[in-house]
Coordinates of N, CA and C in Angstrom, one line a residue:
X119 N -0.7 36.1 7.7 CA -0.1 35.7 6.4 C 1.1 36.7 6.1
X120 N 2.1 36.1 5.8 CA 3.3 37.0 5.4 C 3.2 37.3 3.9
X121 N 4.0 38.3 3.4 CA 4.1 38.8 2.1 C 4.3 37.6 1.1
X122 N 5.2 36.7 1.4 CA 5.4 35.5 0.6 C 4.2 34.6 0.9
X123 N 3.5 34.2 -0.2 CA 2.3 33.3 -0.1 C 2.8 32.0 0.6
X124 N 2.1 31.5 1.4 CA 2.3 30.3 2.1 C 1.4 29.2 1.4
X125 N 2.2 28.3 0.7 CA 1.4 27.3 -0.2 C 0.8 26.3 0.8
X126 N 1.1 26.2 2.1 CA 0.5 25.3 2.9 C -0.8 25.9 3.7
X127 N -1.0 27.2 3.6 CA -2.0 27.8 4.3 C -3.3 27.5 3.7
X128 N -4.5 27.5 4.4 CA -5.8 27.2 3.8 C -6.2 28.3 2.9
X129 N -6.7 28.0 1.7 CA -7.1 28.9 0.6 C -8.5 29.5 1.0
X130 N -8.6 30.8 0.8 CA -9.9 31.5 0.8 C -10.6 31.2 -0.5
X131 N -11.9 30.9 -0.4 CA -12.7 30.6 -1.6 C -12.9 32.0 -2.4
X132 N -12.5 32.0 -3.6 CA -12.6 33.1 -4.5 C -13.6 33.0 -5.5
X133 N -14.3 31.8 -5.6 CA -15.4 31.7 -6.7 C -16.7 31.6 -6.0
X134 N -17.8 31.7 -6.9 CA -19.2 31.6 -6.4 C -19.7 30.3 -6.6
X135 N -20.5 30.1 -7.5 CA -21.2 28.9 -7.8 C -20.0 27.8 -8.3
X136 N -20.3 26.6 -8.0 CA -19.4 25.6 -8.6 C -20.0 25.0 -10.0
X137 N -21.5 25.0 -10.1 CA -22.1 24.4 -11.1 C -23.3 25.1 -11.3
X138 N -23.7 25.3 -12.7 CA -25.1 25.9 -13.0 C -26.0 25.0 -13.5
X139 N -26.4 25.1 -14.7 CA -27.5 24.3 -15.4 C -27.0 22.8 -15.6
X140 N -27.9 21.9 -15.5 CA -27.5 20.5 -15.7 C -26.6 20.4 -17.0
X141 N -25.5 19.7 -17.1 CA -24.7 19.5 -18.2 C -25.4 18.7 -19.3
X142 N -25.2 19.1 -20.5 CA -25.6 18.3 -21.7 C -24.7 17.1 -21.9
X143 N -25.2 16.2 -22.6 CA -24.5 14.9 -22.9 C -23.0 15.2 -23.4
X144 N -23.0 16.1 -24.4 CA -21.8 16.6 -25.0 C -20.8 17.1 -24.0
X145 N -21.4 17.9 -23.0 CA -20.5 18.5 -22.1 C -19.9 17.4 -21.0
X146 N -20.8 16.6 -20.7 CA -20.3 15.5 -19.8 C -19.2 14.6 -20.5
X147 N -19.4 14.4 -21.7 CA -18.4 13.7 -22.6 C -17.1 14.4 -22.5
X148 N -17.1 15.8 -22.7 CA -15.9 16.6 -22.8 C -15.2 16.4 -21.4
X149 N -15.9 16.4 -20.3 CA -15.3 16.3 -18.9 C -14.8 15.0 -18.8
X150 N -15.4 14.0 -19.2 CA -15.0 12.7 -18.8 C -13.9 12.2 -19.8
X151 N -13.9 12.6 -21.2 CA -13.0 12.0 -22.1 C -11.9 12.9 -22.5
X152 N -12.3 14.2 -22.7 CA -11.3 15.3 -23.3 C -10.5 15.9 -22.2
X153 N -11.1 16.2 -21.1 CA -10.3 16.9 -20.1 C -9.2 16.2 -19.5
X154 N -9.1 14.9 -19.4 CA -7.9 14.2 -19.0 C -6.8 14.3 -20.0
X155 N -7.1 14.7 -21.2 CA -6.0 14.9 -22.2 C -5.3 16.2 -22.1
X156 N -6.0 17.3 -21.5 CA -5.5 18.5 -21.5 C -5.3 19.1 -20.0
X157 N -5.7 18.2 -19.1 CA -5.6 18.7 -17.8 C -4.1 18.7 -17.3
X158 N -3.9 19.6 -16.2 CA -2.6 19.7 -15.7 C -2.4 18.4 -14.8
X159 N -1.2 17.9 -14.8 CA -0.8 16.7 -13.8 C -0.7 17.3 -12.4
X160 N -0.7 16.3 -11.5 CA -0.3 16.7 -10.1 C 1.3 17.1 -10.1
X161 N 1.5 17.8 -9.0 CA 3.1 18.1 -8.8 C 3.4 19.3 -9.5
X162 N 4.8 19.6 -9.3 CA 5.3 20.9 -10.0 C 5.0 20.9 -11.5
X163 N 4.9 22.1 -12.0 CA 4.6 22.4 -13.3 C 5.7 23.2 -14.1
X164 N 5.8 22.9 -15.4 CA 6.9 23.7 -16.2 C 6.4 23.7 -17.6
X165 N 7.0 24.7 -18.4 CA 6.7 24.7 -19.8 C 7.1 23.4 -20.6
X166 N 8.3 23.0 -20.2 CA 8.8 21.8 -20.8 C 8.0 20.5 -20.5
X167 N 7.6 20.5 -19.2 CA 6.8 19.3 -18.9 C 5.4 19.3 -19.5
X168 N 4.8 20.5 -19.7 CA 3.4 20.5 -20.4 C 3.4 20.6 -21.9
X169 N 4.5 21.3 -22.5 CA 4.4 21.5 -23.8 C 5.6 21.0 -24.6
X170 N 6.7 20.5 -23.9 CA 7.7 19.9 -24.7 C 9.0 20.7 -24.9
X171 N 8.8 22.0 -24.6 CA 10.0 22.9 -24.8 C 9.8 24.1 -23.7
X172 N 10.7 25.0 -23.8 CA 10.8 26.1 -22.8 C 10.1 27.4 -23.3
X173 N 9.0 27.2 -24.0 CA 8.2 28.3 -24.5 C 7.7 29.2 -23.3
X174 N 7.4 30.5 -23.7 CA 6.8 31.4 -22.6 C 5.5 30.7 -22.2
X175 N 5.2 31.0 -20.8 CA 3.9 30.5 -20.3 C 3.0 31.8 -20.0
X176 N 1.7 31.7 -20.4 CA 0.8 32.7 -20.0 C -0.4 32.0 -19.3
X177 N -1.0 32.6 -18.2 CA -2.0 32.0 -17.4 C -3.2 32.9 -17.3
X178 N -4.4 32.3 -17.4 CA -5.6 33.0 -17.3 C -6.3 32.4 -16.0
X179 N -6.5 33.2 -15.0 CA -7.3 32.9 -13.7 C -8.7 33.1 -14.0
X180 N -9.7 32.0 -13.9 CA -11.0 32.2 -14.0 C -11.4 32.5 -15.5
X181 N -11.3 31.4 -16.4 CA -11.4 31.9 -17.8 C -12.8 31.8 -18.3
X182 N -13.9 31.5 -17.4 CA -15.1 31.5 -17.9 C -15.5 30.3 -18.9
X183 N -16.0 30.8 -20.0 CA -16.2 29.8 -21.2 C -15.0 29.7 -22.1
X184 N -14.0 30.4 -21.7 CA -12.7 30.3 -22.5 C -12.4 31.1 -23.8
X185 N -13.3 32.1 -24.0 CA -13.2 32.8 -25.2 C -11.9 33.6 -25.3
X186 N -11.5 34.2 -24.3 CA -10.2 34.9 -24.2 C -9.0 34.0 -24.3
X187 N -9.2 32.9 -23.5 CA -8.0 32.0 -23.4 C -7.7 31.4 -24.9
X188 N -8.8 30.9 -25.5 CA -8.5 30.2 -26.8 C -8.2 31.2 -27.9
X189 N -8.6 32.4 -27.8 CA -8.2 33.4 -28.8 C -6.8 33.7 -28.7
X190 N -6.2 33.9 -27.4 CA -4.9 34.1 -27.3 C -4.0 32.9 -27.7
X191 N -4.5 31.6 -27.5 CA -3.8 30.5 -27.9 C -3.7 30.4 -29.4
X192 N -4.9 30.7 -30.2 CA -4.8 30.6 -31.5 C -3.8 31.6 -32.1
X193 N -3.8 32.9 -31.5 CA -3.0 33.9 -32.0 C -1.6 33.9 -31.7
X194 N -1.1 33.0 -30.7 CA 0.2 32.8 -30.2 C 0.6 31.3 -30.1
X195 N 0.7 30.6 -31.2 CA 1.0 29.2 -31.2 C 2.3 28.8 -30.5
X196 N 3.2 29.8 -30.3 CA 4.5 29.5 -29.6 C 4.5 29.8 -28.2
X197 N 3.3 30.1 -27.6 CA 3.2 30.2 -26.2 C 2.3 29.2 -25.7
X198 N 2.6 28.8 -24.4 CA 1.8 27.8 -23.6 C 0.8 28.5 -22.8
X199 N -0.5 28.3 -23.0 CA -1.6 28.9 -22.2 C -2.1 27.9 -21.1
X200 N -2.2 28.3 -20.0 CA -2.7 27.6 -18.9 C -3.8 28.4 -18.3
X201 N -5.0 27.6 -18.2 CA -6.3 28.4 -17.7 C -6.8 27.5 -16.4
X202 N -7.2 28.3 -15.5 CA -7.8 27.7 -14.3 C -9.2 28.3 -14.2
X203 N -10.2 27.3 -13.9 CA -11.6 27.7 -13.7 C -12.2 26.8 -12.8
X204 N -13.0 27.1 -11.9 CA -13.7 26.2 -10.9 C -15.1 26.0 -11.4
X205 N -15.7 26.8 -12.2 CA -17.1 26.5 -12.5 C -17.2 25.5 -13.6
X206 N -17.9 24.4 -13.3 CA -17.8 23.2 -14.1 C -18.5 23.5 -15.6
X207 N -19.6 24.3 -15.6 CA -20.2 24.5 -17.0 C -19.3 25.4 -17.8
X208 N -18.4 26.3 -17.2 CA -17.5 27.0 -18.0 C -16.3 26.1 -18.5
X209 N -15.9 25.2 -17.8 CA -14.9 24.3 -18.2 C -15.4 23.4 -19.3
X210 N -16.6 22.9 -19.3 CA -17.2 22.0 -20.2 C -17.3 22.8 -21.5
X211 N -17.8 24.0 -21.4 CA -17.9 24.8 -22.7 C -16.6 25.1 -23.3
X212 N -15.6 25.5 -22.6 CA -14.2 25.7 -23.1 C -13.7 24.5 -23.7
X213 N -13.8 23.4 -23.1 CA -13.4 22.1 -23.6 C -14.0 21.7 -25.0
X214 N -15.2 22.1 -25.2 CA -15.9 21.9 -26.5 C -15.3 22.7 -27.6
X215 N -15.0 24.0 -27.2 CA -14.4 24.9 -28.2 C -13.0 24.5 -28.5
X216 N -12.3 24.1 -27.4 CA -10.8 23.7 -27.6 C -10.7 22.5 -28.5
X217 N -11.6 21.5 -28.3 CA -11.4 20.3 -29.2 C -11.7 20.7 -30.6
X218 N -12.7 21.5 -30.9 CA -13.1 21.9 -32.2 C -12.0 22.7 -32.9
X219 N -11.3 23.5 -32.1 CA -10.2 24.4 -32.6 C -9.1 23.6 -32.8
X220 N -8.8 22.5 -32.2 CA -7.6 21.7 -32.4 C -6.3 22.3 -31.8
X221 N -6.4 23.2 -31.0 CA -5.2 23.8 -30.3 C -4.5 22.9 -29.4
X222 N -3.1 22.9 -29.6 CA -2.3 22.0 -28.8 C -1.5 22.7 -27.7
X223 N -1.7 24.0 -27.7 CA -0.9 24.8 -26.7 C -1.8 25.4 -25.5
X224 N -2.8 24.6 -25.1 CA -3.6 25.0 -24.0 C -3.7 23.9 -23.0
X225 N -3.6 24.1 -21.7 CA -3.8 23.2 -20.6 C -4.8 23.8 -19.7
X226 N -5.5 22.9 -19.1 CA -6.7 23.3 -18.2 C -6.6 22.8 -16.7
X227 N -6.8 23.6 -15.8 CA -6.9 23.2 -14.5 C -8.2 23.6 -14.0
X228 N -9.0 22.4 -13.7 CA -10.4 22.6 -13.2 C -10.3 22.6 -11.7
X229 N -10.1 23.7 -11.1 CA -10.2 23.8 -9.7 C -9.6 25.2 -9.2
X230 N -8.9 25.3 -8.2 CA -8.6 26.5 -7.4 C -7.3 27.0 -8.0
X231 N -7.4 28.3 -8.4 CA -6.2 28.9 -9.1 C -5.2 29.1 -8.2
X232 N -5.3 29.3 -6.9 CA -4.3 29.5 -6.0 C -3.4 28.3 -5.9
X233 N -4.0 27.2 -5.9 CA -3.2 25.9 -5.9 C -2.4 25.7 -7.1
X234 N -3.1 26.0 -8.3 CA -2.4 25.9 -9.6 C -1.1 26.8 -9.6
X235 N -1.3 28.2 -9.1 CA -0.2 29.1 -9.2 C 0.9 28.7 -8.3
X236 N 0.6 28.1 -7.2 CA 1.7 27.7 -6.2 C 2.6 26.6 -6.9
X237 N 2.0 25.8 -7.9 CA 2.9 24.8 -8.5 C 3.6 25.2 -9.8
X238 N 3.4 26.4 -10.2 CA 4.1 27.0 -11.4 C 5.5 27.2 -11.1
X239 N 6.4 27.3 -12.1 CA 7.8 27.6 -11.7 C 8.0 29.0 -11.3
X240 N 8.8 29.2 -10.2 CA 8.9 30.4 -9.7 C 9.6 31.3 -10.7
X241 N 9.2 32.5 -11.1 CA 9.6 33.3 -12.2 C 9.5 32.7 -13.6
X242 N 8.6 31.8 -13.7 CA 8.5 31.2 -15.0 C 7.4 31.5 -15.9
X243 N 6.6 32.6 -15.4 CA 5.4 33.0 -16.2 C 5.6 34.4 -16.8
X244 N 5.2 34.6 -18.0 CA 5.4 35.9 -18.6 C 4.2 36.8 -18.5
X245 N 3.0 36.4 -18.4 CA 1.8 37.1 -18.4 C 0.8 36.3 -17.6
X246 N 0.0 37.0 -16.7 CA -1.2 36.4 -16.0 C -2.4 37.4 -16.2
X247 N -3.5 36.8 -16.5 CA -4.7 37.4 -16.8 C -5.8 37.2 -15.8
X248 N -6.5 38.2 -15.2 CA -7.6 38.0 -14.3 C -8.7 39.0 -14.9
X249 N -9.7 38.3 -15.6 CA -10.8 39.0 -16.2 C -12.1 38.9 -15.7
X250 N -12.6 40.0 -15.2 CA -14.0 40.1 -14.7 C -14.2 39.0 -13.6
X251 N -13.3 39.1 -12.5 CA -13.4 38.2 -11.5 C -14.7 38.5 -10.6
X252 N -15.1 37.6 -9.8 CA -16.3 37.7 -9.0 C -15.9 39.0 -8.1
X253 N -16.7 40.0 -8.1 CA -16.4 41.3 -7.3 C -16.6 41.0 -5.8
X254 N -17.3 40.1 -5.3 CA -17.5 39.9 -3.9 C -17.8 41.4 -3.3
X255 N -19.0 42.0 -3.7 CA -19.1 43.4 -3.4 C -19.4 43.7 -1.9
X256 N -20.0 42.8 -1.2 CA -20.1 43.1 0.3 C -18.8 43.3 1.1
X257 N -18.8 44.1 1.9 CA -17.6 44.5 2.8 C -17.1 43.2 3.4
X258 N -18.0 42.4 4.0 CA -17.6 41.2 4.7 C -17.0 40.2 3.8
X259 N -17.2 40.2 2.5 CA -16.7 39.3 1.5 C -15.5 39.7 0.7
X260 N -15.0 41.0 1.0 CA -14.0 41.6 0.1 C -12.6 40.8 0.2
X261 N -12.5 40.1 1.4 CA -11.3 39.3 1.6 C -11.2 38.1 0.6
X262 N -12.3 37.8 0.0 CA -12.4 36.7 -1.0 C -11.9 37.0 -2.3
X263 N -11.8 38.4 -2.6 CA -11.2 38.7 -3.9 C -9.9 38.2 -4.1
X264 N -9.6 37.9 -5.4 CA -8.3 37.3 -5.7 C -7.2 38.3 -5.5
X265 N -7.4 39.6 -5.8 CA -6.5 40.6 -5.6 C -6.4 41.0 -4.0
X266 N -5.7 40.2 -3.3 CA -5.5 40.4 -1.9 C -4.1 39.9 -1.5
X267 N -3.5 40.0 -0.4 CA -2.1 39.6 -0.2 C -1.9 38.2 -0.6
X268 N -2.7 37.2 -0.3 CA -2.5 35.8 -0.6 C -2.3 35.8 -2.2
X269 N -3.2 36.2 -2.9 CA -3.2 36.1 -4.5 C -2.0 36.8 -5.0
X270 N -1.8 38.1 -4.5 CA -0.7 38.9 -5.0 C 0.6 38.3 -4.8
X271 N 0.8 37.6 -3.5 CA 2.0 37.0 -3.3 C 2.3 35.7 -4.4
X272 N 1.2 35.0 -4.7 CA 1.4 34.0 -5.7 C 1.7 34.6 -7.1
X273 N 1.1 35.8 -7.5 CA 1.5 36.3 -8.7 C 2.9 36.8 -8.7
X274 N 3.4 37.3 -7.6 CA 4.8 37.8 -7.5 C 5.8 36.7 -7.6
X275 N 5.3 35.5 -7.0 CA 6.2 34.4 -7.1 C 6.2 33.8 -8.5
X276 N 5.1 33.7 -9.2 CA 5.1 33.0 -10.5 C 5.6 33.9 -11.7
X277 N 5.4 35.3 -11.7 CA 5.8 36.1 -12.7 C 7.3 36.3 -12.8
X278 N 7.8 36.4 -14.0 CA 9.3 36.6 -14.3 C 9.5 38.1 -14.2
X279 N 10.6 38.5 -13.8 CA 10.9 40.0 -13.9 C 10.5 40.6 -15.2
X280 N 9.8 41.7 -15.1 CA 9.2 42.3 -16.4 C 7.9 41.7 -16.8
X281 N 7.5 40.6 -16.1 CA 6.3 39.9 -16.5 C 5.0 40.8 -16.1
X282 N 3.8 40.6 -16.7 CA 2.8 41.5 -16.6 C 1.5 40.7 -16.0
X283 N 0.9 41.5 -15.1 CA -0.4 41.1 -14.6 C -1.5 42.0 -15.1
X284 N -2.5 41.4 -15.8 CA -3.6 42.1 -16.4 C -4.9 41.9 -15.7
X285 N -5.6 42.9 -15.5 CA -6.9 42.8 -14.6 C -7.9 43.6 -15.4
X286 N -9.0 43.0 -15.8 CA -10.2 43.6 -16.3 C -11.4 43.5 -15.5
X287 N -12.0 44.6 -15.2 CA -13.2 44.5 -14.3 C -14.2 45.7 -14.7
X288 N -15.5 45.5 -14.5 CA -16.5 46.5 -14.8 C -17.0 47.1 -13.4
X289 N -16.3 46.8 -12.3 CA -16.7 47.2 -11.0 C -15.8 48.2 -10.5
X290 N -16.2 49.6 -10.3 CA -15.3 50.6 -9.8 C -14.6 50.3 -8.5
X291 N -15.5 49.7 -7.6 CA -14.9 49.2 -6.3 C -13.9 48.2 -6.4
X292 N -13.9 47.4 -7.4 CA -12.7 46.5 -7.5 C -11.6 47.2 -8.0
X293 N -11.7 48.1 -8.9 CA -10.7 48.9 -9.3 C -9.9 49.6 -8.2
X294 N -10.7 50.2 -7.4 CA -10.0 50.9 -6.2 C -9.4 50.0 -5.3
X295 N -10.0 48.8 -5.0 CA -9.4 47.8 -4.1 C -8.2 47.3 -4.7
X296 N -8.1 46.9 -6.0 CA -7.0 46.4 -6.6 C -5.8 47.4 -6.5
X297 N -6.1 48.6 -6.8 CA -5.0 49.6 -7.0 C -4.4 49.8 -5.5
X298 N -5.5 49.8 -4.5 CA -4.9 50.0 -3.1 C -3.9 48.8 -2.7
X299 N -4.4 47.5 -3.0 CA -3.7 46.4 -2.6 C -2.4 46.4 -3.3
X300 N -2.4 46.7 -4.7 CA -1.2 46.6 -5.6 C -0.2 47.6 -5.1
X301 N -0.6 48.8 -4.7 CA 0.3 49.9 -4.4 C 1.1 49.6 -3.2
X302 N 0.7 48.7 -2.4 CA 1.5 48.3 -1.2 C 2.5 47.2 -1.4
X303 N 2.7 46.7 -2.7 CA 3.5 45.8 -3.1 C 4.8 46.3 -3.8
X304 N 5.9 46.2 -3.2 CA 7.1 46.6 -3.9 C 7.6 45.7 -5.0
X305 N 6.9 44.6 -5.2 CA 7.3 43.8 -6.3 C 6.7 44.2 -7.6
X306 N 5.6 45.1 -7.5 CA 4.9 45.5 -8.8 C 5.1 47.0 -8.9
X307 N 5.0 47.4 -10.1 CA 4.6 48.8 -10.5 C 3.5 48.9 -11.5
X308 N 2.6 49.9 -11.4 CA 1.6 50.0 -12.3 C 2.2 50.5 -13.7
X309 N 1.6 49.9 -14.9 CA 2.0 50.3 -16.2 C 1.1 51.4 -16.6
X310 N 1.7 52.7 -16.8 CA 0.8 53.8 -17.1 C 0.1 53.7 -18.5
X311 N -1.2 53.8 -18.3 CA -2.0 53.6 -19.6 C -3.4 54.2 -19.4
X312 N -4.2 54.3 -20.4 CA -5.5 54.7 -20.2 C -6.4 53.5 -19.8
X313 N -6.8 53.4 -18.6 CA -7.5 52.1 -18.1 C -8.9 52.0 -18.8
X314 N -9.3 53.0 -19.5 CA -10.7 52.8 -20.1 C -10.5 52.1 -21.5
X315 N -9.2 51.8 -22.0 CA -8.9 51.1 -23.3 C -8.4 49.7 -23.0
X316 N -8.8 48.7 -23.8 CA -8.2 47.5 -23.6 C -6.8 47.4 -24.1
X317 N -6.0 46.4 -23.5 CA -4.6 46.4 -24.0 C -4.6 45.8 -25.4
X318 N -3.5 45.7 -26.0 CA -3.5 45.5 -27.5 C -4.1 44.3 -28.0
X319 N -3.8 43.2 -27.4 CA -4.3 41.8 -27.9 C -5.5 41.5 -27.1
X320 N -6.2 42.3 -26.6 CA -7.5 41.9 -25.9 C -8.4 41.3 -26.8
X321 N -9.2 40.3 -26.2 CA -10.3 39.5 -27.0 C -11.5 39.7 -26.1
X322 N -12.6 40.2 -26.6 CA -13.8 40.4 -25.7 C -14.4 39.1 -25.2
X323 N -14.9 39.1 -23.9 CA -15.5 38.0 -23.4 C -17.1 38.2 -23.2
X324 N -17.8 37.1 -23.0 CA -19.3 37.3 -22.7 C -19.5 38.2 -21.5
X325 N -18.6 38.2 -20.5 CA -18.8 39.0 -19.3 C -18.6 40.4 -19.6
X326 N -17.7 40.8 -20.6 CA -17.6 42.2 -20.9 C -18.8 42.6 -21.7
X327 N -19.3 41.7 -22.6 CA -20.4 42.1 -23.5 C -21.6 42.4 -22.5
X328 N -21.8 41.5 -21.5 CA -22.9 41.7 -20.6 C -22.9 43.1 -19.9
X329 N -21.6 43.4 -19.5 CA -21.3 44.6 -18.8 C -21.7 45.8 -19.6
X330 N -21.4 45.8 -20.9 CA -21.5 47.0 -21.8 C -23.1 47.1 -22.0
X331 N -23.8 45.9 -22.1 CA -25.3 45.9 -22.4 C -25.9 46.5 -21.2
X332 N -25.5 46.2 -20.0 CA -26.1 46.8 -18.8 C -25.5 48.2 -18.4
X333 N -24.7 48.7 -19.3 CA -24.3 50.2 -19.0 C -23.2 50.3 -18.0
X334 N -22.4 49.3 -17.8 CA -21.3 49.4 -16.9 C -20.0 49.5 -17.8
X335 N -19.0 50.4 -17.4 CA -17.9 50.8 -18.1 C -16.7 49.7 -17.7
X336 N -16.1 49.0 -18.5 CA -15.0 48.1 -18.2 C -13.7 49.0 -17.9
X337 N -12.8 48.4 -17.1 CA -11.5 49.0 -16.8 C -10.4 48.0 -17.1
X338 N -9.4 48.4 -17.6 CA -8.2 47.5 -18.0 C -6.9 48.0 -17.3
X339 N -6.4 47.2 -16.4 CA -5.3 47.6 -15.6 C -4.2 46.7 -15.7
X340 N -2.9 47.2 -15.7 CA -1.7 46.3 -16.0 C -0.7 46.7 -14.9
X341 N -0.1 45.7 -14.3 CA 1.1 45.9 -13.5 C 2.2 45.0 -14.1
X342 N 3.4 45.5 -13.7 CA 4.6 44.9 -14.1 C 5.4 44.3 -13.0
X343 N 5.9 43.1 -13.1 CA 6.7 42.5 -12.0 C 8.1 43.1 -12.1
X344 N 8.5 43.8 -10.9 CA 9.8 44.5 -10.9 C 11.0 43.4 -10.7

């Protein structure tokens, strides 16, 4: 794999389960009826194509149930939010909240984040969020982590100069892995900050709440696209 991500190369699986508990009738309805209204189309993507103008684009990789994604959308109506999530129960939950909130600046990709990132406009994204990703703690699975050469190459391609990549995790090993991987990339520089404190417009997720209940300390890291 070269430093520039190869969109034709086979993708490594970065998610765990595809589906959890059986979906309720309301959730099935959201997937069948509402998802097509907010889903990304096939082919190249753009802010104008999705939102009708050249607004800034922010992306969340693996949005879970959508708490952070929808909070950002509500607080930033002039920004286009694109969320990618493979876990069907999370997508269904996010769709229910999105419909009730009536937000028009959110689009959903139910599938592989690598594939979605490869279709975004080169240099067209202002911020990308990766919050509490699957840590893949076993050494033989570490290559499945998103913050590896393939994923970083896609981040570098999508982010505009000056754009920001935000990572939140409660796993110290993931912090060390991410810092090591990102330090080898001349396209990025770390943003000096107290990584024990969330960035300014952070919105807590259920995964962070669980980590805190179980005594794990979250870390919040930011890199800037050079």
